[in-house]
Coordinates of C-alpha atoms in Angstrom, one line a residue:
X132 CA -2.3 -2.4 4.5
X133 CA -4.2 1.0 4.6
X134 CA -2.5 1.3 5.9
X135 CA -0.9 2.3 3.0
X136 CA -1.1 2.0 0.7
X137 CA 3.6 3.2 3.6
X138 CA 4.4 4.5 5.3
X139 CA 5.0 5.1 1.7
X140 CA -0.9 3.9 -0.5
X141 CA 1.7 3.5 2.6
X142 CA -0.1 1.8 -0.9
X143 CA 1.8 0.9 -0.7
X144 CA 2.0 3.8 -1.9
X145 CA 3.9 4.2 -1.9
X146 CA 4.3 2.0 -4.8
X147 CA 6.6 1.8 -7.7
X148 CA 5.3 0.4 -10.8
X149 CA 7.5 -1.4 -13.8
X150 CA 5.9 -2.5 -17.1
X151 CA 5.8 -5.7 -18.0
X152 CA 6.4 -7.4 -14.6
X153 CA 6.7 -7.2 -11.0
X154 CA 7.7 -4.1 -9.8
X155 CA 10.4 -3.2 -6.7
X156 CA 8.6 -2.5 -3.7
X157 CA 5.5 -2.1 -5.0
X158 CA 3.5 -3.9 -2.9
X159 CA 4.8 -2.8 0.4
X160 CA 4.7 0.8 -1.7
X161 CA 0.9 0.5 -1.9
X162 CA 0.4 -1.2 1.5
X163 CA 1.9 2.2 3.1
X164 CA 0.0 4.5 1.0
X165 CA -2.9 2.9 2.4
X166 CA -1.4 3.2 6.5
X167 CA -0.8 6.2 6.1
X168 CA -4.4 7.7 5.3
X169 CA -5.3 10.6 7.7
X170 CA -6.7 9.2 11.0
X171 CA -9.9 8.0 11.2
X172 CA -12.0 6.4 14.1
X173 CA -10.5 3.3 15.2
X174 CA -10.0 0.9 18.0
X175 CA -9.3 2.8 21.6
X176 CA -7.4 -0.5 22.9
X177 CA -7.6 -4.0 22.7
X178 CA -10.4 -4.6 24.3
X179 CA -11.9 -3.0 21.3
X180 CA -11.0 -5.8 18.9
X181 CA -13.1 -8.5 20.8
X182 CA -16.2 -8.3 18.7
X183 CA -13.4 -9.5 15.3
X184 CA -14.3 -13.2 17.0
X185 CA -18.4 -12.3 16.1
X186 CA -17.3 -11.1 12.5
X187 CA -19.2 -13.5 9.7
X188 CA -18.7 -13.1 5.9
X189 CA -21.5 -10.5 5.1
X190 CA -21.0 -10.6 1.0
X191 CA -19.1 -12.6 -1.5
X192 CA -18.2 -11.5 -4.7
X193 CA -16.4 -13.7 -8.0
X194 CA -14.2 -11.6 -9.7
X195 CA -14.3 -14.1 -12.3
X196 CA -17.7 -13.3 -13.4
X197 CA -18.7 -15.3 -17.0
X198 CA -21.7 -12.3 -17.4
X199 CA -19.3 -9.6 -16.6
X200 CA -17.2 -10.8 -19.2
X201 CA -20.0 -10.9 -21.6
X202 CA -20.9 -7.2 -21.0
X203 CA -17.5 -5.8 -20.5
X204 CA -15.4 -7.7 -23.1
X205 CA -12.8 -7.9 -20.5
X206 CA -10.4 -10.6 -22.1
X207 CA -9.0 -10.9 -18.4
X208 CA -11.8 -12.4 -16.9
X209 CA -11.3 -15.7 -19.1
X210 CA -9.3 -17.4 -16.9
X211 CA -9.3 -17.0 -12.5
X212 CA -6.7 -14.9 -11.2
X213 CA -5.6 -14.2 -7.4
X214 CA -6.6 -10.8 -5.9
X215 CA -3.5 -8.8 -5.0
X216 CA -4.3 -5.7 -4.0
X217 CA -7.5 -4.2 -2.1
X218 CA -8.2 -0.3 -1.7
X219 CA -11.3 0.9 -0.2
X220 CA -12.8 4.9 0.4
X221 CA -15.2 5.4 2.8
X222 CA -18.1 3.2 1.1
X223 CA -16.3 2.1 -1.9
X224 CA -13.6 -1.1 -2.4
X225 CA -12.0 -2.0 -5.3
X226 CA -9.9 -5.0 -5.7
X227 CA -7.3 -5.6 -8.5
X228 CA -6.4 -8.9 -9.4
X229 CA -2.8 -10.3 -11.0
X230 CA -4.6 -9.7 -14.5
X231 CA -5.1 -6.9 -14.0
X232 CA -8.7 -6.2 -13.6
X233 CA -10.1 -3.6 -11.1
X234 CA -13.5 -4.0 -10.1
X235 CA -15.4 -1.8 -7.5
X236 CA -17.9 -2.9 -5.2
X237 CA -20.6 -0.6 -2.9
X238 CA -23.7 -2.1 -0.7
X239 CA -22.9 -5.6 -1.8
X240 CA -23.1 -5.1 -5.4
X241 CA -20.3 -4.6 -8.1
X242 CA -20.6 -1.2 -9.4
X243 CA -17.9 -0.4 -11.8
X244 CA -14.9 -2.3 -14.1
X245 CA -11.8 0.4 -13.7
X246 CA -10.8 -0.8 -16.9
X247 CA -11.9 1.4 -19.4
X248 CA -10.9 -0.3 -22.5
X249 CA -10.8 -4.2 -22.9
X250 CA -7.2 -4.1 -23.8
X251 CA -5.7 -2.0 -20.3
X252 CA -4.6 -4.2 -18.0
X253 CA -4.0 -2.4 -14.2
X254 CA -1.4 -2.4 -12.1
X255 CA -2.3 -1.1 -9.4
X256 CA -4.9 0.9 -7.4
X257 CA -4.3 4.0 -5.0
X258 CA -6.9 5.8 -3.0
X259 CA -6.0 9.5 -3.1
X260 CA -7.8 11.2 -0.2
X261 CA -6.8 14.7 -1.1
X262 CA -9.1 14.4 -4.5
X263 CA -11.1 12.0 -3.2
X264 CA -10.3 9.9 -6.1
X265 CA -9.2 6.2 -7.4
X266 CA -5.9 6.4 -9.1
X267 CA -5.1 3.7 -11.8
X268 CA -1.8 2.8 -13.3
X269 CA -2.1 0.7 -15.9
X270 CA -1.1 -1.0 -19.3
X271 CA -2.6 -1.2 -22.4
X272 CA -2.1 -3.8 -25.3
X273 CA -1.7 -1.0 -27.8
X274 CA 1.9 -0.5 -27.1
X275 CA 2.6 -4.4 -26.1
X276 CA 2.0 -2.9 -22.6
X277 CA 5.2 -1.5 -23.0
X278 CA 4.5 1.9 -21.0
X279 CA 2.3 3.0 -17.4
X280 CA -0.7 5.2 -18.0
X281 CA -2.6 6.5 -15.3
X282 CA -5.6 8.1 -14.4
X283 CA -7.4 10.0 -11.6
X284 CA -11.1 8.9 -11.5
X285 CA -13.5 11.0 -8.8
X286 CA -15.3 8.2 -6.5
X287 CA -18.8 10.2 -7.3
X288 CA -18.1 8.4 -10.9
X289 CA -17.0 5.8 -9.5
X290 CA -20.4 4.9 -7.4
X291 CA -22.6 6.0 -10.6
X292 CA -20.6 3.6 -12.3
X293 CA -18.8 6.1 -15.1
X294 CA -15.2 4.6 -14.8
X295 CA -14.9 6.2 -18.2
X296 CA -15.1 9.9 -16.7
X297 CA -11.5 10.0 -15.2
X298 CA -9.0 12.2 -16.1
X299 CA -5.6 11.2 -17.5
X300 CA -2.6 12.5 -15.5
X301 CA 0.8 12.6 -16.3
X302 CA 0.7 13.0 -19.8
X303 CA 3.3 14.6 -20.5
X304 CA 5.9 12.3 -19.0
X305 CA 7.2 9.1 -20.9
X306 CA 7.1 6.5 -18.9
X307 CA 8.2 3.3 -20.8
X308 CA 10.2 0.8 -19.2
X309 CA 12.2 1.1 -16.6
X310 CA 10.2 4.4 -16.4
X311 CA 8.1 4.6 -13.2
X312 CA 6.0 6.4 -10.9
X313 CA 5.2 6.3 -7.2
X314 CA 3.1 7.7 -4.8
X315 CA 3.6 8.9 -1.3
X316 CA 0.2 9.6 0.7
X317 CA 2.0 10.8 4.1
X318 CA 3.9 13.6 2.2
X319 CA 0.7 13.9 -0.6
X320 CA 3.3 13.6 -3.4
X321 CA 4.1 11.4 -6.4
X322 CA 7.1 10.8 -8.3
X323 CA 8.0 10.2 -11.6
X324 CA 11.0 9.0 -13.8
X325 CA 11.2 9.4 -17.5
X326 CA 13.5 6.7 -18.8
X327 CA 14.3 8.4 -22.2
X328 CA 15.9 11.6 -20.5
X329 CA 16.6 9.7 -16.7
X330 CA 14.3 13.3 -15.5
X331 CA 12.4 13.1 -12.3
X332 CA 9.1 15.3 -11.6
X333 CA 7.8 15.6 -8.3
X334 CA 4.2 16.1 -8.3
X335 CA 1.2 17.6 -5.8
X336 CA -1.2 15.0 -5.4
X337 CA -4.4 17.2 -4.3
X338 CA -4.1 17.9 -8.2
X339 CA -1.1 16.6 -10.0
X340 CA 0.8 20.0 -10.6
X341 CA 4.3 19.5 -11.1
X342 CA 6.3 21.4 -8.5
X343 CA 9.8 20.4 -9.6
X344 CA 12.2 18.1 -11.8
X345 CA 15.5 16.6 -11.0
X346 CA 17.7 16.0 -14.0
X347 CA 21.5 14.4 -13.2
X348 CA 22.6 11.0 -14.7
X349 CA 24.5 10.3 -11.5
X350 CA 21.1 9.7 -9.8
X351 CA 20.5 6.2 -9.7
X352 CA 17.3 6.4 -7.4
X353 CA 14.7 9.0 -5.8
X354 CA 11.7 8.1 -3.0
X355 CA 9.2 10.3 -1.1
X356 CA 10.2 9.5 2.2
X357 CA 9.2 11.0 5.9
X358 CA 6.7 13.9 5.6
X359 CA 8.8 16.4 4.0
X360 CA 12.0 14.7 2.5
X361 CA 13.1 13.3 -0.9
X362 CA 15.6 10.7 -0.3
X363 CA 18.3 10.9 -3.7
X364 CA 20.6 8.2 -3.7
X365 CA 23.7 8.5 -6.1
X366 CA 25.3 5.8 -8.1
X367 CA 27.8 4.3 -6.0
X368 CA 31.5 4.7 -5.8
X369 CA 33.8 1.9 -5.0
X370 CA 33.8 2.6 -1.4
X371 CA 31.0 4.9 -0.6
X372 CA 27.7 6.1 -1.9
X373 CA 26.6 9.6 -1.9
X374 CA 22.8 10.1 -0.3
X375 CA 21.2 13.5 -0.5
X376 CA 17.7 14.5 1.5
X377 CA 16.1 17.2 -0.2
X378 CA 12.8 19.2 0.4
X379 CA 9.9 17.5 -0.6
X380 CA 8.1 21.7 -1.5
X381 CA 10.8 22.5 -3.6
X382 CA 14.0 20.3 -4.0
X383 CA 16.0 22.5 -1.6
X384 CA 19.3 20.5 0.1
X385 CA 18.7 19.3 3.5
X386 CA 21.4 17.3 4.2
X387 CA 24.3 15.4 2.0
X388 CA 26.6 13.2 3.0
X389 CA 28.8 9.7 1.5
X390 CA 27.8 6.3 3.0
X391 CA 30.6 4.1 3.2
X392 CA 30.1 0.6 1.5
X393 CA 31.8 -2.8 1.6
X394 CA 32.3 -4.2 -1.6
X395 CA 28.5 -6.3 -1.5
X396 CA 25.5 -5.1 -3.3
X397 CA 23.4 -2.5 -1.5
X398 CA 19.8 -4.8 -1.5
X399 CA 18.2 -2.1 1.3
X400 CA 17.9 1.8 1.3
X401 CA 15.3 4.2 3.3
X402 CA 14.9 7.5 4.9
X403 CA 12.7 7.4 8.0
X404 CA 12.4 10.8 9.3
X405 CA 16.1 11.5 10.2
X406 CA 17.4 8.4 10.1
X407 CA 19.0 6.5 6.8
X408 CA 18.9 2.8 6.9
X409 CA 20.9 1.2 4.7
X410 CA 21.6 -3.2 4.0
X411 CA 24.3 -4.6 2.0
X412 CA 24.1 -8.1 1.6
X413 CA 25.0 -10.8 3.8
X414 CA 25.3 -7.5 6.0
X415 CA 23.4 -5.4 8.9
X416 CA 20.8 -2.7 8.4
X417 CA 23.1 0.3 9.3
X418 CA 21.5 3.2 10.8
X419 CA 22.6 6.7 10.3
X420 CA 21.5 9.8 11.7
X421 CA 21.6 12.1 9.0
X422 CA 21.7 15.3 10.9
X423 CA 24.2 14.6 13.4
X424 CA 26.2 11.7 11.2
X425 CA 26.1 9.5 14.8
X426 CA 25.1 5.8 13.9
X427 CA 23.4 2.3 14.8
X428 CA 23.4 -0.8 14.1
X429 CA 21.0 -3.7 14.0
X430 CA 22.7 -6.0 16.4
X431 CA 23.8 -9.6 14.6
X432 CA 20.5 -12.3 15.1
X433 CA 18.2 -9.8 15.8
X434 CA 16.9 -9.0 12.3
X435 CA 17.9 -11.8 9.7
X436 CA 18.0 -11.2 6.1
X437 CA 14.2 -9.0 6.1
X438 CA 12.0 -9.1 3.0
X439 CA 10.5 -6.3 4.0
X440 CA 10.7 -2.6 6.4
X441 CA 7.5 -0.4 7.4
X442 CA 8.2 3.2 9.1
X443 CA 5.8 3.1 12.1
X444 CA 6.2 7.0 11.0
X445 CA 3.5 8.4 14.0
X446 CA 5.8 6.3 16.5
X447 CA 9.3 6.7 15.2
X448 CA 9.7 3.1 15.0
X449 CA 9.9 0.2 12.1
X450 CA 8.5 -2.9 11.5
X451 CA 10.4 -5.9 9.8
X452 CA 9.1 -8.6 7.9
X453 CA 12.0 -12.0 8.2
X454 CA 11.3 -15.0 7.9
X455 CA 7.4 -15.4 8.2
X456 CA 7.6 -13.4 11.6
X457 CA 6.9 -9.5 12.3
X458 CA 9.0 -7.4 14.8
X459 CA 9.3 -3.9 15.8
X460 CA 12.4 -2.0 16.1
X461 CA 13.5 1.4 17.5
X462 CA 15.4 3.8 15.2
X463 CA 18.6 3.3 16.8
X464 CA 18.2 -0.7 15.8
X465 CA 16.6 -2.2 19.1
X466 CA 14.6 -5.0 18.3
X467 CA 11.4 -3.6 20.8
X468 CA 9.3 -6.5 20.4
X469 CA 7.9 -9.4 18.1
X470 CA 4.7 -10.3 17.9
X471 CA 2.8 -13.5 19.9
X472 CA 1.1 -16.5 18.1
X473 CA 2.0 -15.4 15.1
X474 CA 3.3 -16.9 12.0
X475 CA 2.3 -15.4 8.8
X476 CA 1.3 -17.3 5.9
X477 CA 3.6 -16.4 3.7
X478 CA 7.3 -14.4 3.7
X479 CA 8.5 -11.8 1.2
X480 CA 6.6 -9.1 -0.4
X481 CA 3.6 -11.2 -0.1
X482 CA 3.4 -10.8 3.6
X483 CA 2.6 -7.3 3.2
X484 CA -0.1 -7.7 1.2
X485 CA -1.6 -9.7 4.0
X486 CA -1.0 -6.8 6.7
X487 CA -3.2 -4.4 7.6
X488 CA -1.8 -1.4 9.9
X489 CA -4.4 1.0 11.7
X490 CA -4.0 4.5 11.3
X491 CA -2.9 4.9 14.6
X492 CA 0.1 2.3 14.1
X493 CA -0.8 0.6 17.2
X494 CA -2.7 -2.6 16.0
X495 CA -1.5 -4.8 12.9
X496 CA -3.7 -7.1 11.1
X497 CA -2.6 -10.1 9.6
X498 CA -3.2 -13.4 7.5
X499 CA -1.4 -15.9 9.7
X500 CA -0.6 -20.0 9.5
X501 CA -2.4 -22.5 12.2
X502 CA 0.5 -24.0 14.3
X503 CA 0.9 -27.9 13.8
X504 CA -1.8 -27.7 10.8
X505 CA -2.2 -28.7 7.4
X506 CA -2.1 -25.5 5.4
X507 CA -5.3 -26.6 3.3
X508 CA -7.0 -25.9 6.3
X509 CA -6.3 -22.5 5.9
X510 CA -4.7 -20.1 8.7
X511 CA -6.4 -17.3 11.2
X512 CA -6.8 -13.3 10.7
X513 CA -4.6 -12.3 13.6
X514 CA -5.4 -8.7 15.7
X515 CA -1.5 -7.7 17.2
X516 CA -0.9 -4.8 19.2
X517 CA 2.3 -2.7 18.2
X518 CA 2.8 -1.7 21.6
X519 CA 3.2 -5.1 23.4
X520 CA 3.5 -7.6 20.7
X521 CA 0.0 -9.8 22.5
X522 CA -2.4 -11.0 20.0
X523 CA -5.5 -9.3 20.9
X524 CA -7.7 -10.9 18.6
X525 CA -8.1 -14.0 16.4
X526 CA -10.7 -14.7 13.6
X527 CA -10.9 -18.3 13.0
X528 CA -9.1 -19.1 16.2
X529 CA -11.3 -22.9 16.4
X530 CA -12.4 -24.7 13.4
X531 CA -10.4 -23.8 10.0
X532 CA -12.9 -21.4 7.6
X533 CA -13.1 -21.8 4.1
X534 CA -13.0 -18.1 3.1
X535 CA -9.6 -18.1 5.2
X536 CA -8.3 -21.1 3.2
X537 CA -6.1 -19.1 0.7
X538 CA -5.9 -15.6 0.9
X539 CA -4.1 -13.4 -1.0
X540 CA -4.7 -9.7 0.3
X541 CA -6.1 -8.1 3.0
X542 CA -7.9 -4.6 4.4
X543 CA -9.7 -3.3 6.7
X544 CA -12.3 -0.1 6.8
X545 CA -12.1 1.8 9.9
X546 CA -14.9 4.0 9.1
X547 CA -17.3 1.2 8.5
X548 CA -16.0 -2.2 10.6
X549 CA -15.5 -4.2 7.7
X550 CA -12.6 -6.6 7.1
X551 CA -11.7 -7.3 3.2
X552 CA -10.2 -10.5 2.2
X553 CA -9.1 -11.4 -1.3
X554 CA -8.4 -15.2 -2.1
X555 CA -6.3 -17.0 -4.8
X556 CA -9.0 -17.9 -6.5
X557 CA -10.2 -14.5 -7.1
X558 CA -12.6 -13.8 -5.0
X559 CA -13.6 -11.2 -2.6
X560 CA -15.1 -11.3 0.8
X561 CA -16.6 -8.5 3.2
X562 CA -16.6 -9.8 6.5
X563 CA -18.2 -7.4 9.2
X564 CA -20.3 -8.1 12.6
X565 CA -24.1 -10.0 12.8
X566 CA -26.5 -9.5 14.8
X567 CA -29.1 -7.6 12.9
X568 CA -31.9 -7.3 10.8
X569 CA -32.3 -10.6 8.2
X570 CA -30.3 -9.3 4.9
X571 CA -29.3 -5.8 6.3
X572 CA -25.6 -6.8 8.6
X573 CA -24.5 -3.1 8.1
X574 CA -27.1 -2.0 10.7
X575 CA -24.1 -4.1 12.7
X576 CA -22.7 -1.9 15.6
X577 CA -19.0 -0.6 14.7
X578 CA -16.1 -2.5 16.5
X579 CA -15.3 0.5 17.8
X580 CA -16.4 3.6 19.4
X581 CA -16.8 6.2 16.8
X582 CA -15.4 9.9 17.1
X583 CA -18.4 12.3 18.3
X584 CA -20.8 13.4 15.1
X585 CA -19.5 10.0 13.2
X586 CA -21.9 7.3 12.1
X587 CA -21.4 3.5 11.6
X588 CA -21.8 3.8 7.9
X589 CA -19.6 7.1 7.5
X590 CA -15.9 8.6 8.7
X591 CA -15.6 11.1 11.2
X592 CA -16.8 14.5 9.9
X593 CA -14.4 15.9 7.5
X594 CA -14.1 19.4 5.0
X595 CA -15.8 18.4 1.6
X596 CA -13.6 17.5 -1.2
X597 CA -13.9 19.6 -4.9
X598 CA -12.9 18.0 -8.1
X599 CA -9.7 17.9 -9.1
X600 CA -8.1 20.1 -11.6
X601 CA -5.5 18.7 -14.3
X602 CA -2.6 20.3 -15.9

């Protein structure tokens, strides 16, 4: 899902946020964020994902928590609400729900609100790696929730339960409605827009210095895209559309060139690596290569009307989201494979908050419907390999579960063998393997072999992180 948070927290991530409602690709935005995360240990095959069928539900938590509501004042937790986003660290998960309350859980117990004031409401959650930090965007009452705040909190504070001790970032910029700001884990930027003077900033992520701005009201939209670009896409001409990749460092020109258009609505645009897709619609995904100008297209049938595109970035490759089903595709618009016994629950934006991509990009995760079934019975987690489209894997593969009955969002830890499942009715399960001691399941072996010096209850080895520092 990690997976981003997206090619783009990949999170999904990114993810763009817009005040007062749903935002344009933010969910698949924070689902990259979280794919893209630097690799971690994880499955060596599919053999690997055999003990998935031994998982049991190790903890269950309510996010609608009548005591919590009592000590926190959070107005949110009045009413249920579906959880639509999960981000975990190492040890630490937090899930959001459509409220717009965070809540962090460690060990089995709830250790922190990431609402810091009873009035913010949160948007959205991204686990930055390069501070070792939860980032919040969020809303606040104050201003009729009118414009995104967001903060860096460490995930030290986090565990002791000081939400209150992040750091505000972005201060400086304005970002009312349609202002916005995404993040982009596999480049380790973020990017602004400032509605009031249509400026963009680019920012670091390790610690949220800004290393440039763009400023031209012919620019109707900029993404982080590949590992080093910045796609800028122009308003559109009558016949064409001007597209300009830029340096991701420091803004420097790549490449430019003018798109020709039909007369239909551009509904698709992304760079992956060196290749610019675009949809109109009723149309194609076009493919252009934007070093050479040579083109592809997605051949008519074999990609219908998608909700949704994920760059398989370690692969060169793409996956599609159309109706209910997943398929990869090559660059140059082969459709490579689609994916066996599978049917996901849902289509659209929602999918993808029900996918989980390892870091590897060569398994998917996904929350899937029972053939032939009544869907009150619930549907199956689904284990896919990327590389031959056979389901590997099945939780839930004989008698419908009741956790499984409605979920709403999906993860999965790679460090620690633990599968994350958020339902509609706002609550959150941690599913990992038995087999142990009586009330201790994380002494459970990992589902994998772990990298050399790596433990079942930690990530491979890896440089410690320092606090961030703030402009």
């Amino acid at each position: 899902m990690h997976s981003r948070k997206r090619e783009r927290s990949v999170v999904e991530a990114w993810r763009r946020h817009s005040p007062g409602g749903s935002s344009r690709g933010a969910i698949l935005q924070a689902l990259a964020a979280r794919e893209i995360a630097p690799a971690r240990a994880g499955p060596s095959g599919a053999a690997a994902w055999g003990s998935l069928a031994c998982f049991g539900v190790e903890s269950e938590f309510d996010m609608h928590d009548p005591e919590a509501l009592r000590l926190f004042r959070l107005p949110q937790l009045r009413r249920r609400s579906k959880v639509i986003e999960i981000v975990c660290s190492d040890d630490v998960v937090v899930a959001l729900t459509l409220s717009g309350v965070a809540c962090a859980f460690k060990d089995g117990r709830r250790v922190a609100f990431l609402n810091v004031t009873p009035d913010e409401m949160v948007r959205s959650v991204l686990f930055n790696r390069r501070s070792a930090s939860f980032v919040t965007v969020s809303t606040n009452r104050a201003d009729h929730f009118s414009s995104l705040h967001c903060r860096s909190t460490l995930v030290e504070w986090v565990r002791r339960g000081e939400p209150e001790a992040g750091l505000p970032i972005f201060q400086q910029e304005e970002l009312r409605w349609p202002g916005f700001v995404e993040f982009d884990e596999v480049s380790c930027r973020a990017v602004t827009f400032s509605a009031a003077d249509r400026t963009y900033g680019i920012w670091e992520l390790a610690n949220f210095s800004l290393l440039f701005r763009l400023r031209d009201p012919e620019i109707a939209e900029v993404k982080a895209a590949a590992r080093n670009a910045l796609l800028v896409v122009h308003r559109r001409k009558a016949d064409a559309m001007r597209v300009q990749v830029l340096s991701i460092a420091d803004g420097t020109s790549l490449h430019d060139l003018e798109h020709p258009l039909s007369a239909a609505r551009v509904s698709r645009i992304e760079l992956f690596d060196d290749r610019l897709l675009v949809q109109q619609e009723g149309g194609p995904i076009r493919i252009t290569d934007v070093r050479t100008r040579a083109t592809f297209q997605v051949a008519a049938g074999q990609l219908q009307a998608p909700s949704s595109t994920l760059h398989l970035y370690e692969r060169n490759l793409f996956l599609a989201v159309s109706q209910r089903a997943l398929a990869v595709f090559s660059l140059q618009g082969d459709r490579l494979l689609g994916m066996e016994d599978h049917t996901l629950w849902c289509d659209g934006e929602s999918a993808m908050s029900n996918l989980y991509v390892t870091t590897a990009q060569d398994f998917v995760l996904s929350y899937c419907a029972r053939p032939n079934t009544d869907r009150r019975a619930g549907g199956t987690i689904n284990v896919s390999s990327l590389r031959t489209g056979e389901c590997v894997a099945k939780l839930a593969a004989g008698a419908p579960l009741p956790e499984l009955a409605d979920v709403t969002a999906l993860s999965f830890s790679e460090a620690r063998s633990e599968l994350y499942v958020g339902s509609r009715k706002g609550s959150l399960f941690v599913w990992s393997l038995f087999g142990v001691a009586a009330g201790d399941s994380r002494e459970a072996k990992p589902a994998w072999p772990l990298d050399e010096g790596a433990t079942p209850h930690s990530p491979t080895p890896s440089p410690p992180h320092s606090p961030p520092t703030f402009p």
